[in-house]
mmCIF file of C-alpha atoms in Angstrom:
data_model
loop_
_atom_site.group_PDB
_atom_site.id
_atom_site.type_symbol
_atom_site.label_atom_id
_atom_site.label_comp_id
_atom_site.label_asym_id
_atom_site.label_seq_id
_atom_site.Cartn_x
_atom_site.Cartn_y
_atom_site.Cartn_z
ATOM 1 C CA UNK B 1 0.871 -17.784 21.129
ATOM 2 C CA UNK B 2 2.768 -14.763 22.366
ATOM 3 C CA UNK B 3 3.397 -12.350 19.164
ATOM 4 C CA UNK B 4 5.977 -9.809 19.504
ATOM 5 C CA UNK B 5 4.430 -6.090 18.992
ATOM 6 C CA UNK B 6 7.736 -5.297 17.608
ATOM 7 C CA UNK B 7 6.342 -6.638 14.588
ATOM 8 C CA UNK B 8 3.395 -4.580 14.277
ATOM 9 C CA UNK B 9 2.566 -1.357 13.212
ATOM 10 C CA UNK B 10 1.030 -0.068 16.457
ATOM 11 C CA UNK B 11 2.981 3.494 16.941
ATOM 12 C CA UNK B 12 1.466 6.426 14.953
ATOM 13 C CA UNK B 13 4.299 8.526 13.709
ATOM 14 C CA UNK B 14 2.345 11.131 11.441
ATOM 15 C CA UNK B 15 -0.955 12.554 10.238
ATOM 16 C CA UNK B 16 -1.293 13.260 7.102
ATOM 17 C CA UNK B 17 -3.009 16.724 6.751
ATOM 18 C CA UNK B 18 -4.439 18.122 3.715
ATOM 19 C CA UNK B 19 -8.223 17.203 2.477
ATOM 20 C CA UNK B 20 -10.796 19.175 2.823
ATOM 21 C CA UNK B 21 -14.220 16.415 4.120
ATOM 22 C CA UNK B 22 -14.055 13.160 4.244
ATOM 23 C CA UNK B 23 -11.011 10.427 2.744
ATOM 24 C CA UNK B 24 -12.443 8.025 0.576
ATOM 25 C CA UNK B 25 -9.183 6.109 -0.064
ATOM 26 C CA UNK B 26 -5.385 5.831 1.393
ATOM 27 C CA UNK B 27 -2.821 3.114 -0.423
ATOM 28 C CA UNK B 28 0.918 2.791 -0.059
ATOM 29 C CA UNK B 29 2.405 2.631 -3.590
ATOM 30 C CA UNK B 30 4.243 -0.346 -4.902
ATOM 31 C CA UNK B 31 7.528 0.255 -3.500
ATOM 32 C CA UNK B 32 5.916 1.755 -0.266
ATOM 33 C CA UNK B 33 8.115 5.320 -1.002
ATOM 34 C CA UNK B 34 5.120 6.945 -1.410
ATOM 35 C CA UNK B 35 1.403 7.141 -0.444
ATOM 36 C CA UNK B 36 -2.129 8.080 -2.552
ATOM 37 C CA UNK B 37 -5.084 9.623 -0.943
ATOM 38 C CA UNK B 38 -8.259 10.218 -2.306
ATOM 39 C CA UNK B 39 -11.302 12.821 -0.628
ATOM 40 C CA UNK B 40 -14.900 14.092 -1.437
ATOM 41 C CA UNK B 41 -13.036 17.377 -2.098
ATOM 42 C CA UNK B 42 -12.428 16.116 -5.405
ATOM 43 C CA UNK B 43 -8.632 15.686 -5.045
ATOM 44 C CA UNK B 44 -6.256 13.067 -5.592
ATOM 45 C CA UNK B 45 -3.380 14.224 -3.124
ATOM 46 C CA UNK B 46 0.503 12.336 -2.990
ATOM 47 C CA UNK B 47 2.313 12.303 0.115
ATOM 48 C CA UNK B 48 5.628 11.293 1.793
ATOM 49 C CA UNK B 49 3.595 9.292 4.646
ATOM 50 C CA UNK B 50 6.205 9.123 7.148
ATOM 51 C CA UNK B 51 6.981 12.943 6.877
ATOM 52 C CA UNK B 52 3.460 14.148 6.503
ATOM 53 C CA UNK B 53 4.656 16.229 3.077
ATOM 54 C CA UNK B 54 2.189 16.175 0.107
ATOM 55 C CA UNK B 55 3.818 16.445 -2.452
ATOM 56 C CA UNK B 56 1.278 17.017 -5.096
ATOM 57 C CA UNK B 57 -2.014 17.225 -5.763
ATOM 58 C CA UNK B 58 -4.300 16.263 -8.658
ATOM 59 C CA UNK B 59 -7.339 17.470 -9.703
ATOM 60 C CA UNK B 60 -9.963 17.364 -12.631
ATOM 61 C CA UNK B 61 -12.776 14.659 -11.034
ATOM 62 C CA UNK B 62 -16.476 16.526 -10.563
ATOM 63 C CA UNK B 63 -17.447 14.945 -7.467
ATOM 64 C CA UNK B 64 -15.713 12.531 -4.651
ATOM 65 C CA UNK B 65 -12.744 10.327 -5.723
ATOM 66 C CA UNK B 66 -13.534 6.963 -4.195
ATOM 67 C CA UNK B 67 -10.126 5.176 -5.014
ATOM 68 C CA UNK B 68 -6.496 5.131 -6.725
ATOM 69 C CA UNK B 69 -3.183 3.388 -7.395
ATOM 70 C CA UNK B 70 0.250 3.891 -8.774
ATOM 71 C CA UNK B 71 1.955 2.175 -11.217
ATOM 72 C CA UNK B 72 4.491 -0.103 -10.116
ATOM 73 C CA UNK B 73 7.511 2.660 -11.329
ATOM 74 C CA UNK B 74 5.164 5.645 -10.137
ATOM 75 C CA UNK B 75 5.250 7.046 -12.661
ATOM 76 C CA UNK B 76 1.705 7.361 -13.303
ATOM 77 C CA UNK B 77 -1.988 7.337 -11.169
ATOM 78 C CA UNK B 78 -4.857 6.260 -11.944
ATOM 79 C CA UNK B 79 -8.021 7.088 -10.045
ATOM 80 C CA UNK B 80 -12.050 6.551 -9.936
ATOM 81 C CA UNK B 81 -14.643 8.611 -8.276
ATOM 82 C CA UNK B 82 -18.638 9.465 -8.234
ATOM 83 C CA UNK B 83 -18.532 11.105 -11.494
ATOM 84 C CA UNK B 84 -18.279 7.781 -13.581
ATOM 85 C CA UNK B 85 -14.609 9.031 -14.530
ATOM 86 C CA UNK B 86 -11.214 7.240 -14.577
ATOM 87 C CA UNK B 87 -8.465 9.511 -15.048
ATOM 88 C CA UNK B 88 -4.879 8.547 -15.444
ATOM 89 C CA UNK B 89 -1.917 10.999 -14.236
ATOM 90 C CA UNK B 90 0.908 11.870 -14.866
ATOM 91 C CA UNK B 91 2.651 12.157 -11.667
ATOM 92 C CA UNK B 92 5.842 14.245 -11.998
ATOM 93 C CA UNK B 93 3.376 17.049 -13.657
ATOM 94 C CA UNK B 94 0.414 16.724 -12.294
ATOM 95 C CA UNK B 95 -1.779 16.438 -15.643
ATOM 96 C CA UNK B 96 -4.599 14.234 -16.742
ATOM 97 C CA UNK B 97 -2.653 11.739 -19.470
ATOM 98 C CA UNK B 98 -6.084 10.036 -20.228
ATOM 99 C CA UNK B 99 -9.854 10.115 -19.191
ATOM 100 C CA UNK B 100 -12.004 7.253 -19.718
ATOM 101 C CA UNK B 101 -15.908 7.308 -19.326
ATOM 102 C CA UNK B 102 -18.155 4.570 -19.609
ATOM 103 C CA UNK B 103 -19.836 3.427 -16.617
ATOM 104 C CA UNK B 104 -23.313 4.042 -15.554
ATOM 105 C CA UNK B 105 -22.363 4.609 -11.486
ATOM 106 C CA UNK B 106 -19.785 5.868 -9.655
ATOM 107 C CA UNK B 107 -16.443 3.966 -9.973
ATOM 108 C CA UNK B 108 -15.856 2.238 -6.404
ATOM 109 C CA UNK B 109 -12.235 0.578 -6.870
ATOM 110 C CA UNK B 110 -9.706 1.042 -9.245
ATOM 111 C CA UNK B 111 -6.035 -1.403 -10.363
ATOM 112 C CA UNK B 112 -3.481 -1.252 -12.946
ATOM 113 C CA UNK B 113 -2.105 -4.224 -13.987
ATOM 114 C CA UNK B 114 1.934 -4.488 -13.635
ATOM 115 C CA UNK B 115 2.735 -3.677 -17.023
ATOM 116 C CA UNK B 116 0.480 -0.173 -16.001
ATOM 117 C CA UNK B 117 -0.941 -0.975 -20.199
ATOM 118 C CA UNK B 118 -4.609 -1.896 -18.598
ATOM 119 C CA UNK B 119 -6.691 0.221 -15.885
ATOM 120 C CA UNK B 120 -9.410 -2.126 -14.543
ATOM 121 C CA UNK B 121 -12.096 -0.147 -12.964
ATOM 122 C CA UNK B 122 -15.549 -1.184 -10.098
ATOM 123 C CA UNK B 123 -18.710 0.394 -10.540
ATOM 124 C CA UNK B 124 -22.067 0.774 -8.579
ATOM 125 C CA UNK B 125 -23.526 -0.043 -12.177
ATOM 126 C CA UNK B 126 -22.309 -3.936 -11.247
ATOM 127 C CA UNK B 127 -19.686 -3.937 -13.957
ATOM 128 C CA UNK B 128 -15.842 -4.366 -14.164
ATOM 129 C CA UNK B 129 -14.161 -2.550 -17.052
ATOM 130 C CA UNK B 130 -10.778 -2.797 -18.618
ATOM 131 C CA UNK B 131 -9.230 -0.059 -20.479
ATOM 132 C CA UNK B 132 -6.263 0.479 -22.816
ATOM 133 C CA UNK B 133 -4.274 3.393 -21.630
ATOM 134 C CA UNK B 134 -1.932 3.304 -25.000
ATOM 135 C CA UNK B 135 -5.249 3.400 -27.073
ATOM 136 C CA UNK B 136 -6.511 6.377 -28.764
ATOM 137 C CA UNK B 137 -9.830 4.445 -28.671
ATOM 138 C CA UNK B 138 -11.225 5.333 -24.476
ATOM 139 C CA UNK B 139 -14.057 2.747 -25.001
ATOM 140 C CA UNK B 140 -13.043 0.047 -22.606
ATOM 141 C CA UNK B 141 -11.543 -3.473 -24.131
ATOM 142 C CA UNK B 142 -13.712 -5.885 -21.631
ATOM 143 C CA UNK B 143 -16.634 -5.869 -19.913
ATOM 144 C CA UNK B 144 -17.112 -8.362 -16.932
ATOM 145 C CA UNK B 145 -21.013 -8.302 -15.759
ATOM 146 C CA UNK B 146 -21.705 -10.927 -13.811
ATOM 147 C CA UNK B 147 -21.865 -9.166 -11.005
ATOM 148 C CA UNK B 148 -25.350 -8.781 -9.644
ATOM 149 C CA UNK B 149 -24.751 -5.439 -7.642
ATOM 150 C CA UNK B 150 -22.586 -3.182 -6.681
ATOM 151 C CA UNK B 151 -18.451 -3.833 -7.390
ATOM 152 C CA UNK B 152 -16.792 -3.210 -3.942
ATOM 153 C CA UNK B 153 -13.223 -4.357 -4.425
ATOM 154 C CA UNK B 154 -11.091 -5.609 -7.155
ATOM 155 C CA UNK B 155 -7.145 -7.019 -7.342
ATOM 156 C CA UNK B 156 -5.381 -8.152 -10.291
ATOM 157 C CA UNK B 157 -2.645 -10.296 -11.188
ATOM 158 C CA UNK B 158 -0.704 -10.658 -14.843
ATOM 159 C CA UNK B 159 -3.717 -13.199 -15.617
ATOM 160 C CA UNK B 160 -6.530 -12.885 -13.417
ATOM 161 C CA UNK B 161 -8.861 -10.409 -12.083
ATOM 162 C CA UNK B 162 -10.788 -10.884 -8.749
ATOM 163 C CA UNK B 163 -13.669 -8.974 -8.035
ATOM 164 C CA UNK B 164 -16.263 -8.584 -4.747
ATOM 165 C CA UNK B 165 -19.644 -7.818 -4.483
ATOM 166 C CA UNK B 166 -22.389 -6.633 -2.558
ATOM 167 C CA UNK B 167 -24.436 -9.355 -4.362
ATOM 168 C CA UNK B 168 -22.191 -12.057 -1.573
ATOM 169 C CA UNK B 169 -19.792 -13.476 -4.469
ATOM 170 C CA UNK B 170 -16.240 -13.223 -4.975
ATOM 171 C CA UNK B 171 -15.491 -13.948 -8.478
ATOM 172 C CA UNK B 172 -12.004 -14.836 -10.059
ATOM 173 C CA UNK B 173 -11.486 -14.370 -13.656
ATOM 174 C CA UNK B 174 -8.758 -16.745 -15.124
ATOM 175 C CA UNK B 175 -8.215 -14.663 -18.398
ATOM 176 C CA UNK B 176 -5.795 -17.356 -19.916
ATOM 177 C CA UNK B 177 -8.115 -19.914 -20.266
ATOM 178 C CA UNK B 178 -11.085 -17.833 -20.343
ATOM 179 C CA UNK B 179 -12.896 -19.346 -17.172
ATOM 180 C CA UNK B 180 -14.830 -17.237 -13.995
ATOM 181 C CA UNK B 181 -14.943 -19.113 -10.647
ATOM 182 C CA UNK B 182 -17.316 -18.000 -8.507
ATOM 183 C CA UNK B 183 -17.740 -17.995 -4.370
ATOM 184 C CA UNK B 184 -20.990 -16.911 -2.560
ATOM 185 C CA UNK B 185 -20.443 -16.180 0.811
ATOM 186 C CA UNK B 186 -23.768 -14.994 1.177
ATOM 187 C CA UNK B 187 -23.352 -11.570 3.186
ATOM 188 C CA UNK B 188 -22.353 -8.404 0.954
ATOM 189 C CA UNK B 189 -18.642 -8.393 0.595
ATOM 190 C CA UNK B 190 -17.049 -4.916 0.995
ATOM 191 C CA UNK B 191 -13.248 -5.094 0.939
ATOM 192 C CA UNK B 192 -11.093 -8.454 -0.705
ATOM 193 C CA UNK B 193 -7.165 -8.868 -1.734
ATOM 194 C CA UNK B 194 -5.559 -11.678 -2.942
ATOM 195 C CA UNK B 195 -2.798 -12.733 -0.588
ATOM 196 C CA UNK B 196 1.185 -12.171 -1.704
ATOM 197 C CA UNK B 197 1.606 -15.386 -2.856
ATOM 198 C CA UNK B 198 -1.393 -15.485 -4.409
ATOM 199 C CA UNK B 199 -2.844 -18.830 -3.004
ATOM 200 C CA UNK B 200 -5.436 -17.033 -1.541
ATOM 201 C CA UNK B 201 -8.622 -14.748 -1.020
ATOM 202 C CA UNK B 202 -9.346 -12.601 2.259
ATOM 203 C CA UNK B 203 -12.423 -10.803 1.836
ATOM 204 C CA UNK B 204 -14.794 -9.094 4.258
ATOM 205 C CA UNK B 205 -18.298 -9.367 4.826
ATOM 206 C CA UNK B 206 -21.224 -7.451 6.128
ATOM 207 C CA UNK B 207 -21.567 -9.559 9.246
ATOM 208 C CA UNK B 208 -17.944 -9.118 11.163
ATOM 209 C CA UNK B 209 -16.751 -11.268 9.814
ATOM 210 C CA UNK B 210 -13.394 -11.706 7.435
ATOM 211 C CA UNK B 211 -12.913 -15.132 5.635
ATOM 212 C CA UNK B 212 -9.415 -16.449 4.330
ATOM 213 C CA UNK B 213 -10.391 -18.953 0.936
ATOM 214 C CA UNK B 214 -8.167 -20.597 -1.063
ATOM 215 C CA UNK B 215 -8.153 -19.462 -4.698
ATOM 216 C CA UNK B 216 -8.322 -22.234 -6.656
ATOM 217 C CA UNK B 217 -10.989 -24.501 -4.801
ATOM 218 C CA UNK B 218 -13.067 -21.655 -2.784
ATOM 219 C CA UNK B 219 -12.629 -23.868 0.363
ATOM 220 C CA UNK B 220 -13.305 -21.977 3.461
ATOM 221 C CA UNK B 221 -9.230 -21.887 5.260
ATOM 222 C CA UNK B 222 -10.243 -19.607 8.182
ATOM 223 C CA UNK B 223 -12.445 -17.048 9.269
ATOM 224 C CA UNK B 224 -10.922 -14.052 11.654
ATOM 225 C CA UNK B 225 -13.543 -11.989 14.004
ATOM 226 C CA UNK B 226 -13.694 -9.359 16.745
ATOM 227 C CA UNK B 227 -14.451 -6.407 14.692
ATOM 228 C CA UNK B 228 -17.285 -4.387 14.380
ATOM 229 C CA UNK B 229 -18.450 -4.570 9.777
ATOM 230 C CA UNK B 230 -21.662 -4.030 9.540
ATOM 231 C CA UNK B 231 -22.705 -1.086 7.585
ATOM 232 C CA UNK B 232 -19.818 0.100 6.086
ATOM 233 C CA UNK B 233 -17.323 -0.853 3.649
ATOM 234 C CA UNK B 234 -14.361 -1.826 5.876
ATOM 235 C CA UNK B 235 -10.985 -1.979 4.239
ATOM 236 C CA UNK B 236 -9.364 -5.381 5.107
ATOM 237 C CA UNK B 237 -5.765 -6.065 3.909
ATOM 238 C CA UNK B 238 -2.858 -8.195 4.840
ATOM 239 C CA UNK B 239 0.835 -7.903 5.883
ATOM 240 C CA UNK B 240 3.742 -7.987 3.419
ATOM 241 C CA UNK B 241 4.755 -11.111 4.559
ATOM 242 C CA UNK B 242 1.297 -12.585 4.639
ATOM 243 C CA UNK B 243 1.649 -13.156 8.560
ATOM 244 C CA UNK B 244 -0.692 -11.036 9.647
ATOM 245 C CA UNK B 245 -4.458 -9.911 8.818
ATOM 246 C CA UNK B 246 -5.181 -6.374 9.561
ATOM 247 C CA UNK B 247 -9.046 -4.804 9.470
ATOM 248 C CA UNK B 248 -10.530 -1.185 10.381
ATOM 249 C CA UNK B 249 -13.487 -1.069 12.582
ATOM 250 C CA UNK B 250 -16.823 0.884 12.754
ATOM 251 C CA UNK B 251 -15.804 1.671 16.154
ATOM 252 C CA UNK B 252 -12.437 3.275 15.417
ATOM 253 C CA UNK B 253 -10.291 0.289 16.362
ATOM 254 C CA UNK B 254 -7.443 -1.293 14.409
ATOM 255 C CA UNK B 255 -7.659 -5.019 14.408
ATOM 256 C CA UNK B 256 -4.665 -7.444 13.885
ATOM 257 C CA UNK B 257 -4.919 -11.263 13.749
ATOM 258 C CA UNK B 258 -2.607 -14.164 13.168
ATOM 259 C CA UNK B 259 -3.251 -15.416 9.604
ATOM 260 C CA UNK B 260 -2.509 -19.330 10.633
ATOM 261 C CA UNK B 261 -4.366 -19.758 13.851
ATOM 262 C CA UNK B 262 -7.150 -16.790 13.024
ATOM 263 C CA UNK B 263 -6.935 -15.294 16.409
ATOM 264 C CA UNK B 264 -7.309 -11.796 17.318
ATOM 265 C CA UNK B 265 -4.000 -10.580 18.515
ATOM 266 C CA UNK B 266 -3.785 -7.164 19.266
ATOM 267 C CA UNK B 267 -5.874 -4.231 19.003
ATOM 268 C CA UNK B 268 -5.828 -0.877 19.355
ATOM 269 C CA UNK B 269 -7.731 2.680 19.199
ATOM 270 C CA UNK B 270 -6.998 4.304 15.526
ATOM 271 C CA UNK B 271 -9.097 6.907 14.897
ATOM 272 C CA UNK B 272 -12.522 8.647 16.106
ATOM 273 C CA UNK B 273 -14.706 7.263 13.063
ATOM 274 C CA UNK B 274 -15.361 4.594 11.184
ATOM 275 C CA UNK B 275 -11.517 3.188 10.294
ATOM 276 C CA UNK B 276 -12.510 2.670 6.250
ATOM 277 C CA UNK B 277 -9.075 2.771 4.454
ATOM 278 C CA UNK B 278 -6.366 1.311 4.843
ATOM 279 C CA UNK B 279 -3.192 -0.066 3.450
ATOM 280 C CA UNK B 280 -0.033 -2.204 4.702
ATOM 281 C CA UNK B 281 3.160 -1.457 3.328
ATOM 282 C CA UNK B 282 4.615 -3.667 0.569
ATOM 283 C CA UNK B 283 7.847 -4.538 1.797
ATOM 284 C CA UNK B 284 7.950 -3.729 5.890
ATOM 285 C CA UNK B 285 5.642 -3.273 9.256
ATOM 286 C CA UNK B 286 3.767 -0.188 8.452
ATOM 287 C CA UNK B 287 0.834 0.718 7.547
ATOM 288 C CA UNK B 288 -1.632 3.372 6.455
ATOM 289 C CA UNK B 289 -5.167 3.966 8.017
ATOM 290 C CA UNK B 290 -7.846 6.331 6.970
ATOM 291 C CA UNK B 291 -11.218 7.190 8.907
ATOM 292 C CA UNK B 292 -14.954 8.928 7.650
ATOM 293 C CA UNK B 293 -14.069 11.516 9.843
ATOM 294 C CA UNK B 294 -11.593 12.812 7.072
ATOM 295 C CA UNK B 295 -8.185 11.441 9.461
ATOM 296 C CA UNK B 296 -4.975 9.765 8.203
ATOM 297 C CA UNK B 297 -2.480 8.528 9.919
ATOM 298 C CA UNK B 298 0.600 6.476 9.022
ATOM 299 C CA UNK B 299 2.071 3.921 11.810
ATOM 300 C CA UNK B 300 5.214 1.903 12.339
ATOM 301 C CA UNK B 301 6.232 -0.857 14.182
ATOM 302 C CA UNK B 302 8.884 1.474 16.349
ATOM 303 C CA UNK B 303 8.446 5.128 17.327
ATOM 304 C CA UNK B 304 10.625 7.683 15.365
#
């Protein structure tokens, strides 16, 4: 199959310039206006990532923040880091809304839900906690430990919540009905997302190795290699369109494959490091990539 790179983000058209040590975290926001960052400088920084402008930065976490997201009308952030803490921002003034403690390790991943009501946090501790960000009570309002280690990545949905662990499972929680289905795939899993249409899972594994799943019945739909995942947590993610699977690598390389036939189908030198972040936009061909050496760079599918 001959794809057209016209429809992939391969030209870098800006670094974004501002953290002090390494970035734990880069994600487009929901209408893909805007970007979050996230470094072991204890910031939370928000950027125009196709002009290299921050725009503002937040701060009140004690140690790294590991991870954040915007609420769908971005109006608000909410991020997670090594000191146990989720804090919830107010973006246009830069101040701390809400603060929630609770878990017993650093907070790896962090969601909101749509309605931006419910913060759904993953620990080291194992656990997945939900929190009420209208209540005056901070204690969270579930607790999902089923989890046998470490909580890598999490999505969420109006109904579900999908969680991956270093344990090998993949869990989805159906909170309608009240049921948890459960997949082991046996290596640790370090980055998942549920696809756009939200049919599916794509999660990677500790053994180069990314695996499409169907949602509902766990059966295996295709597995995408030629990457190098083996000791760190590798962001996986896929296109807007759900055409395309995207992957860092330990060896600096951005990896693109076709979703439907699973083959490897262009890649291309990103960054120095290990390539551990990264984000596609929501709506066209670009994309956001973030390396351990403390790098991040937006690209597009056409120079500027």
């Amino acid at each position: 199959m001959v794809v057209a790179l016209s429809d992939l983000p391969v030209h870098r058209v800006q670094e974004l310039k501002g953290h002090e040590g390494n970035v734990m975290s880069v994600r487009f926001t929901a209408t893909g206006s805007y970007a979050l960052t996230t470094g072991s400088d204890r910031t939370v920084k928000l950027w125009n990532p196709f002009t290299g402008l921050c725009i503002k930065t937040y701060t009140g976490h004690g140690m790294a923040v590991n991870d954040s997201v915007a609420s769908q009308d971005n109006s608000r952030i909410a991020s997670g880091g090594a000191d146990k803490n989720a804090i919830v921002w107010d973006v246009a003034t830069g101040g701390s809304i809400v603060r929630f403690r609770g878990h017993a390790g650093q907070i790896n991943c962090i969601k909101m839900n749509p309605e931006a009501t419910v913060v759904v946090t993953g620990s080291y501790d194992s656990t997945v906690k939900c929190w009420d960000t209208r209540s005056k009570n901070h204690e969270p309002i579930m607790t999902l430990g089923e989890a046998k280690d470490s909580i890598q990545a999490i999505d969420v949905t109006d109904y579900e919540i999908m969680t991956a662990s270093v344990d090998g499972m993949v869990r989805i929680y159906d909170l309608r009905v009240g049921v948890l289905r459960g997949d082991y795939l046996k290596d640790p899993v370090t980055s998942a997302c549920l696809s756009h249409d939200n049919n599916c899972i794509l999660a990677a594994t500790l053994n180069n190795t990314i695996r499409l799943l169907d949602k509902d019945t766990g059966e295996l739909l295709s597995e995408y290699q030629g990457h190098k995942n083996q000791n760190y947590k590798v962001d996986v993610a896929l296109s807007y369109n759900d055409a395309y699977v995207v992957s860092g690598s330990e060896d600096g390389d951005i990896c693109f494959w076709d979703l439907v036939e699973a083959k490897l189908i262009h890649r291309m030198k990103g960054h120095n490091g290990v390539v551990s972040s990264l984000s596609f936009h929501p709506k066209q061909h670009a994309l956001l990539t973030a390396s351990n050496k403390g790098k991040v760079f937006s690209w597009k599918n056409e120079k500027i």
